[in-house]
PDB file of C-alpha atoms in Angstrom:
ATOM      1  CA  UNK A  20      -2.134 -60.024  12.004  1.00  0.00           C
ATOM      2  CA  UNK A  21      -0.568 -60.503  15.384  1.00  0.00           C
ATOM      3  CA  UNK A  22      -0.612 -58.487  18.428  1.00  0.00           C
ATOM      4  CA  UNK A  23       3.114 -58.015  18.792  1.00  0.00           C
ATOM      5  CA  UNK A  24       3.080 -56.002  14.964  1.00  0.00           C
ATOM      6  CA  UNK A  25       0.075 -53.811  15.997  1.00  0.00           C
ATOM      7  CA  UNK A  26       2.192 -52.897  19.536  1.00  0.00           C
ATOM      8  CA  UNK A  27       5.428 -52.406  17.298  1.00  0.00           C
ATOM      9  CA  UNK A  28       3.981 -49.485  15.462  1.00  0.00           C
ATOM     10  CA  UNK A  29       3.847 -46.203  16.273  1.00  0.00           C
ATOM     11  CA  UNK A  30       0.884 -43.792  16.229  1.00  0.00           C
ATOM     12  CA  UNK A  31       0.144 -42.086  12.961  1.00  0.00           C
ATOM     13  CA  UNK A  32       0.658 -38.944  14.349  1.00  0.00           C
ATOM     14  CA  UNK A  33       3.718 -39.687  15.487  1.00  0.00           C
ATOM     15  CA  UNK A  34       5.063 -41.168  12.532  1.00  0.00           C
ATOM     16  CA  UNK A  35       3.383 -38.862   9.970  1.00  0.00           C
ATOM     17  CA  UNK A  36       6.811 -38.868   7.722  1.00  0.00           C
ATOM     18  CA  UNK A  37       6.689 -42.637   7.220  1.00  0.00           C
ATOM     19  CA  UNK A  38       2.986 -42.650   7.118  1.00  0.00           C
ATOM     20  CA  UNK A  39       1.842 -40.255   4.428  1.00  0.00           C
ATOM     21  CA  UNK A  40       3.494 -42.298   1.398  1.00  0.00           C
ATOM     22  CA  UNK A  41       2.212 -45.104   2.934  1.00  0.00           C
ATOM     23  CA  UNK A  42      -1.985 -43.465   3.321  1.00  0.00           C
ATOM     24  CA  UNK A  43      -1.649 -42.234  -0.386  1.00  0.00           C
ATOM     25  CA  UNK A  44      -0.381 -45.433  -1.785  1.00  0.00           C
ATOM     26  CA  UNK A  45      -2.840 -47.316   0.149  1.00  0.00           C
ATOM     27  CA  UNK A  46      -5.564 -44.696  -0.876  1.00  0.00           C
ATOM     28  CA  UNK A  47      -4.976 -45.415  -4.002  1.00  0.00           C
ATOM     29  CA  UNK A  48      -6.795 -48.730  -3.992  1.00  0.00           C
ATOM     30  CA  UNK A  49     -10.179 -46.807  -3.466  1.00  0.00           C
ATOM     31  CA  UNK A  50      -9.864 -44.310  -6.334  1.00  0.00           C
ATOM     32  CA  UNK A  51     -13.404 -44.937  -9.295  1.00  0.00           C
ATOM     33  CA  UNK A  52     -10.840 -46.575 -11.589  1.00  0.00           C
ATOM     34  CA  UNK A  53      -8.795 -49.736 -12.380  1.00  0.00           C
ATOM     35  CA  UNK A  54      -6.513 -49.590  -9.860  1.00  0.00           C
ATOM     36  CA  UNK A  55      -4.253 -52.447 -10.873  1.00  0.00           C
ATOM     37  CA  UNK A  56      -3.242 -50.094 -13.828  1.00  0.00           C
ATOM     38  CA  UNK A  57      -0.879 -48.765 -10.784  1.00  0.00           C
ATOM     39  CA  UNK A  58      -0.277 -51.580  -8.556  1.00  0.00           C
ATOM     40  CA  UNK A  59       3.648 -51.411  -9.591  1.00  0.00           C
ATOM     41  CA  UNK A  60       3.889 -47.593  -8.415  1.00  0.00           C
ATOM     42  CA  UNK A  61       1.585 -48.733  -5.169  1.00  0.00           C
ATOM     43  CA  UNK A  62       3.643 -51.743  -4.325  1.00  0.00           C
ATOM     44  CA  UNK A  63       6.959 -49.718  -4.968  1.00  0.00           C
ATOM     45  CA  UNK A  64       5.573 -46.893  -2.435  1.00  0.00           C
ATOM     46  CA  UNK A  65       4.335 -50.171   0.384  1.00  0.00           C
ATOM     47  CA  UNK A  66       8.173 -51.823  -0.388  1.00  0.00           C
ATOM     48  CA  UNK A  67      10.294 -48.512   0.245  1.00  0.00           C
ATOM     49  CA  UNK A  68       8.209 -47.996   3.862  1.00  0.00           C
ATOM     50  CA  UNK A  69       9.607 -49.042   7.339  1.00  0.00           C
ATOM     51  CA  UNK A  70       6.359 -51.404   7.810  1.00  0.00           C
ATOM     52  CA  UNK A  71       5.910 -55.223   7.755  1.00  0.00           C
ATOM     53  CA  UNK A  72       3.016 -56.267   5.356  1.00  0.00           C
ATOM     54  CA  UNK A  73       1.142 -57.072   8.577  1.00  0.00           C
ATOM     55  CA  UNK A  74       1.693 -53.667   9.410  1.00  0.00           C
ATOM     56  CA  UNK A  75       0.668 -52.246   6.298  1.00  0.00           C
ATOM     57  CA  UNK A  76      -2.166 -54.674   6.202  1.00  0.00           C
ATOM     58  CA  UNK A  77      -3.058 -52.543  10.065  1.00  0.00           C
ATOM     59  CA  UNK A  78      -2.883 -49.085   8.619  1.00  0.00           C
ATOM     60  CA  UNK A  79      -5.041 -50.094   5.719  1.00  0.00           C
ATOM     61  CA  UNK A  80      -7.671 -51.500   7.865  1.00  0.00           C
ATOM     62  CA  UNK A  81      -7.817 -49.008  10.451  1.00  0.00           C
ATOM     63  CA  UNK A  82      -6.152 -45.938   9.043  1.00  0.00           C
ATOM     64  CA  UNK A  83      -7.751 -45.891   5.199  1.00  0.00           C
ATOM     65  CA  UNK A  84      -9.798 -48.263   4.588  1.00  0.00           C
ATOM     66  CA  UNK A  85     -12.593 -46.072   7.048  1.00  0.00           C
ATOM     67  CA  UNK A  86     -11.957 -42.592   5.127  1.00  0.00           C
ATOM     68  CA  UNK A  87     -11.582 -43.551   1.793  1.00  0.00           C
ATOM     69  CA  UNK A  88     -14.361 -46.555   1.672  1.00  0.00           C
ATOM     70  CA  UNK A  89     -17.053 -44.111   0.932  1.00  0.00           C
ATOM     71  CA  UNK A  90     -15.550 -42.895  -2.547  1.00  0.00           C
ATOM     72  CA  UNK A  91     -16.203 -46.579  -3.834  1.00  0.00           C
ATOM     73  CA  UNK A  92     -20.159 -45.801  -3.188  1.00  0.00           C
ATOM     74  CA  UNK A  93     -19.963 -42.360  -4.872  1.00  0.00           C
ATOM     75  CA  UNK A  94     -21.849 -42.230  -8.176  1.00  0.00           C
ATOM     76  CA  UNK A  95     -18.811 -40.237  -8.858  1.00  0.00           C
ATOM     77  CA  UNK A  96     -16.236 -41.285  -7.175  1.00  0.00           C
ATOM     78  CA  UNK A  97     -12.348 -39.751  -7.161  1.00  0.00           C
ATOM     79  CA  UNK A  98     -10.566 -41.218 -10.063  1.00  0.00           C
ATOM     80  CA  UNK A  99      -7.558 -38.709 -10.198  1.00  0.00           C
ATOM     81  CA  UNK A 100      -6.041 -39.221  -6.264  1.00  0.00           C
ATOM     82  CA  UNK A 101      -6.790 -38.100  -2.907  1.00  0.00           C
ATOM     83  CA  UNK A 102      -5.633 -35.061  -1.740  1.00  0.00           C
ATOM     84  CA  UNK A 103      -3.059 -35.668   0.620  1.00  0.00           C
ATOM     85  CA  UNK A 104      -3.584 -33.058   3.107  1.00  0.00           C
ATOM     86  CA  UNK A 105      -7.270 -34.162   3.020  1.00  0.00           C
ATOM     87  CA  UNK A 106      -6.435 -37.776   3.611  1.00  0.00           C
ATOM     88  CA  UNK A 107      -4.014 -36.919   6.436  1.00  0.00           C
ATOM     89  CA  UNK A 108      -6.661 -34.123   8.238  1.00  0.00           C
ATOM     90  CA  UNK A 109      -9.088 -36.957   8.017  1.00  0.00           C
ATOM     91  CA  UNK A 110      -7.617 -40.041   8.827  1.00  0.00           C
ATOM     92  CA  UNK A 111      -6.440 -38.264  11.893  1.00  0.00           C
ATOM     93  CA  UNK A 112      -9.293 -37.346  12.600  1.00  0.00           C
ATOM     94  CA  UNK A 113     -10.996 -40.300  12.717  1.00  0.00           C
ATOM     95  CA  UNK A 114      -8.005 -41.804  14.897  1.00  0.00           C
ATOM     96  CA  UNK A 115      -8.885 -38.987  17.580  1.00  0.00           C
ATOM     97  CA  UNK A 116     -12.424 -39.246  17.573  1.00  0.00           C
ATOM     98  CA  UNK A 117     -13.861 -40.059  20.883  1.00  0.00           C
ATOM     99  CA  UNK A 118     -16.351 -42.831  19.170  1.00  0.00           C
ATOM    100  CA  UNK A 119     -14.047 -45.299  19.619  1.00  0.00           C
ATOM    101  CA  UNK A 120     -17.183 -47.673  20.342  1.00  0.00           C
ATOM    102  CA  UNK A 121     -17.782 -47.462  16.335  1.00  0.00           C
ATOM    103  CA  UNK A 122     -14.430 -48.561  15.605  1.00  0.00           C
ATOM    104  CA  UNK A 123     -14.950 -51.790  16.086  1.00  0.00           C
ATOM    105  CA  UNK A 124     -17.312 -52.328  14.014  1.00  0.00           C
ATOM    106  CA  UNK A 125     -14.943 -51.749  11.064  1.00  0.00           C
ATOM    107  CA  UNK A 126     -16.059 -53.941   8.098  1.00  0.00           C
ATOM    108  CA  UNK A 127     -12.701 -53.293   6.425  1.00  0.00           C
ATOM    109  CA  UNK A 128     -11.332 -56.295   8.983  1.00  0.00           C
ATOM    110  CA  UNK A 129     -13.592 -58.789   6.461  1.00  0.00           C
ATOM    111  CA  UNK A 130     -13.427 -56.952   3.043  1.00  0.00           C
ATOM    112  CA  UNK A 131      -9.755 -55.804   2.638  1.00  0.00           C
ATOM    113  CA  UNK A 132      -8.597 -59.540   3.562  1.00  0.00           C
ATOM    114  CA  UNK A 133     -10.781 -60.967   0.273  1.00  0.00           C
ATOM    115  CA  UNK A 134      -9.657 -57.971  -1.567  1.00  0.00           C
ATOM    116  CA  UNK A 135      -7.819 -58.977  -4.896  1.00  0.00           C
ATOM    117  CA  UNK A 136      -6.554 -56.220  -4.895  1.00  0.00           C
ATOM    118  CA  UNK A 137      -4.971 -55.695  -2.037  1.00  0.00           C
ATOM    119  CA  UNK A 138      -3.815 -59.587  -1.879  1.00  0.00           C
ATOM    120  CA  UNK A 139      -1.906 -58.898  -5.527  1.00  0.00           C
ATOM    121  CA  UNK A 140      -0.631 -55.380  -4.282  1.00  0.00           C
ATOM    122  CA  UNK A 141       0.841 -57.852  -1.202  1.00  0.00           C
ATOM    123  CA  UNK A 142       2.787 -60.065  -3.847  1.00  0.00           C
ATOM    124  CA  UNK A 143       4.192 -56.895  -5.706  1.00  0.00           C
ATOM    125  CA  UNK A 144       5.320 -55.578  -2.308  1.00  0.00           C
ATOM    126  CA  UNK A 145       7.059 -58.632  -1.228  1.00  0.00           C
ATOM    127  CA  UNK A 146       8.515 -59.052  -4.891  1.00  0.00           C
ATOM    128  CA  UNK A 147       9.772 -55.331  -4.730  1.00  0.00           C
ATOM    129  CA  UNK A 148      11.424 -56.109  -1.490  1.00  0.00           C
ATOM    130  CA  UNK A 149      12.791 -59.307  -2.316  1.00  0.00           C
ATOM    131  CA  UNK A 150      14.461 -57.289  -5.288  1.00  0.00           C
ATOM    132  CA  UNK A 151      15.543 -54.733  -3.682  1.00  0.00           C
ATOM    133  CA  UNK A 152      17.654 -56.770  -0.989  1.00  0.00           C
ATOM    134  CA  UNK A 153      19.048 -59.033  -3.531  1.00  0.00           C
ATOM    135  CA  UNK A 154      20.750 -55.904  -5.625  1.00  0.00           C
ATOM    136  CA  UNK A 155      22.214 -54.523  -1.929  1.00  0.00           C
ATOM    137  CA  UNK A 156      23.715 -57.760  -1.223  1.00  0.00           C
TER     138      UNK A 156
END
């Protein structure tokens, strides 16, 4: 991920229009079930935002990937989807929190890059896109 994409996006609360289909599709890769079972309706979601996959690949890291981590850890996890107001009052939160200090130490910038998940969700996305611009042209 370059620089240049991070400084190209805007904050989430600025941008909460773009960036709530974009949290809930991304959520969805933490949910306590087999999440490639919707990988199509994720990807779809990812194609039909105004974000680069780097930038996508940002907001998972440092927008989702610290709220939702936890439900992966739960004996009994969420399986059905996160509520979206939840997921919005939290990952805003967390973006306004005054620790920044423990930001860093995000663990989602090693495990979301080895994710299979999230590397096959990439594919669909770029697939969708590619699709998408061949039937407008």
């Amino acid at each position: 991920m370059t620089i240049g994409s991070m400084l190209s996006i805007k904050p989430a609360a600025e941008d909460l229009a773009a960036r709530q289909p974009v949290w809930e599709a991304l959520s969805d890769m933490f949910l306590d079930m087999d999440t490639s079972l919707s990988r199509q309706w994720r990807a779809d979601q990812l194609a039909r935002s105004p974000y680069s996959i780097e930038q996508l690949e940002f907001i998972l890291v440092n927008e989702v990937y610290p709220i939702c981590k936890y439900n992966l850890l739960s004996m009994a996890g969420e399986w059905a989807g996160f509520d979206p107001e939840w997921l919005k009052e939290k990952i805003l939160c967390h973006l306004g929190s005054r620790f920044r200090f423990w930001h860093t130490l995000n663990l989602g910038c090693f495990t979301v890059h080895a994710s299979v998940e999230w590397r096959t969700t990439k594919y669909a996305i770029l697939a969708a896109r590619d699709t998408d611009a061949k039937s407008t042209t």
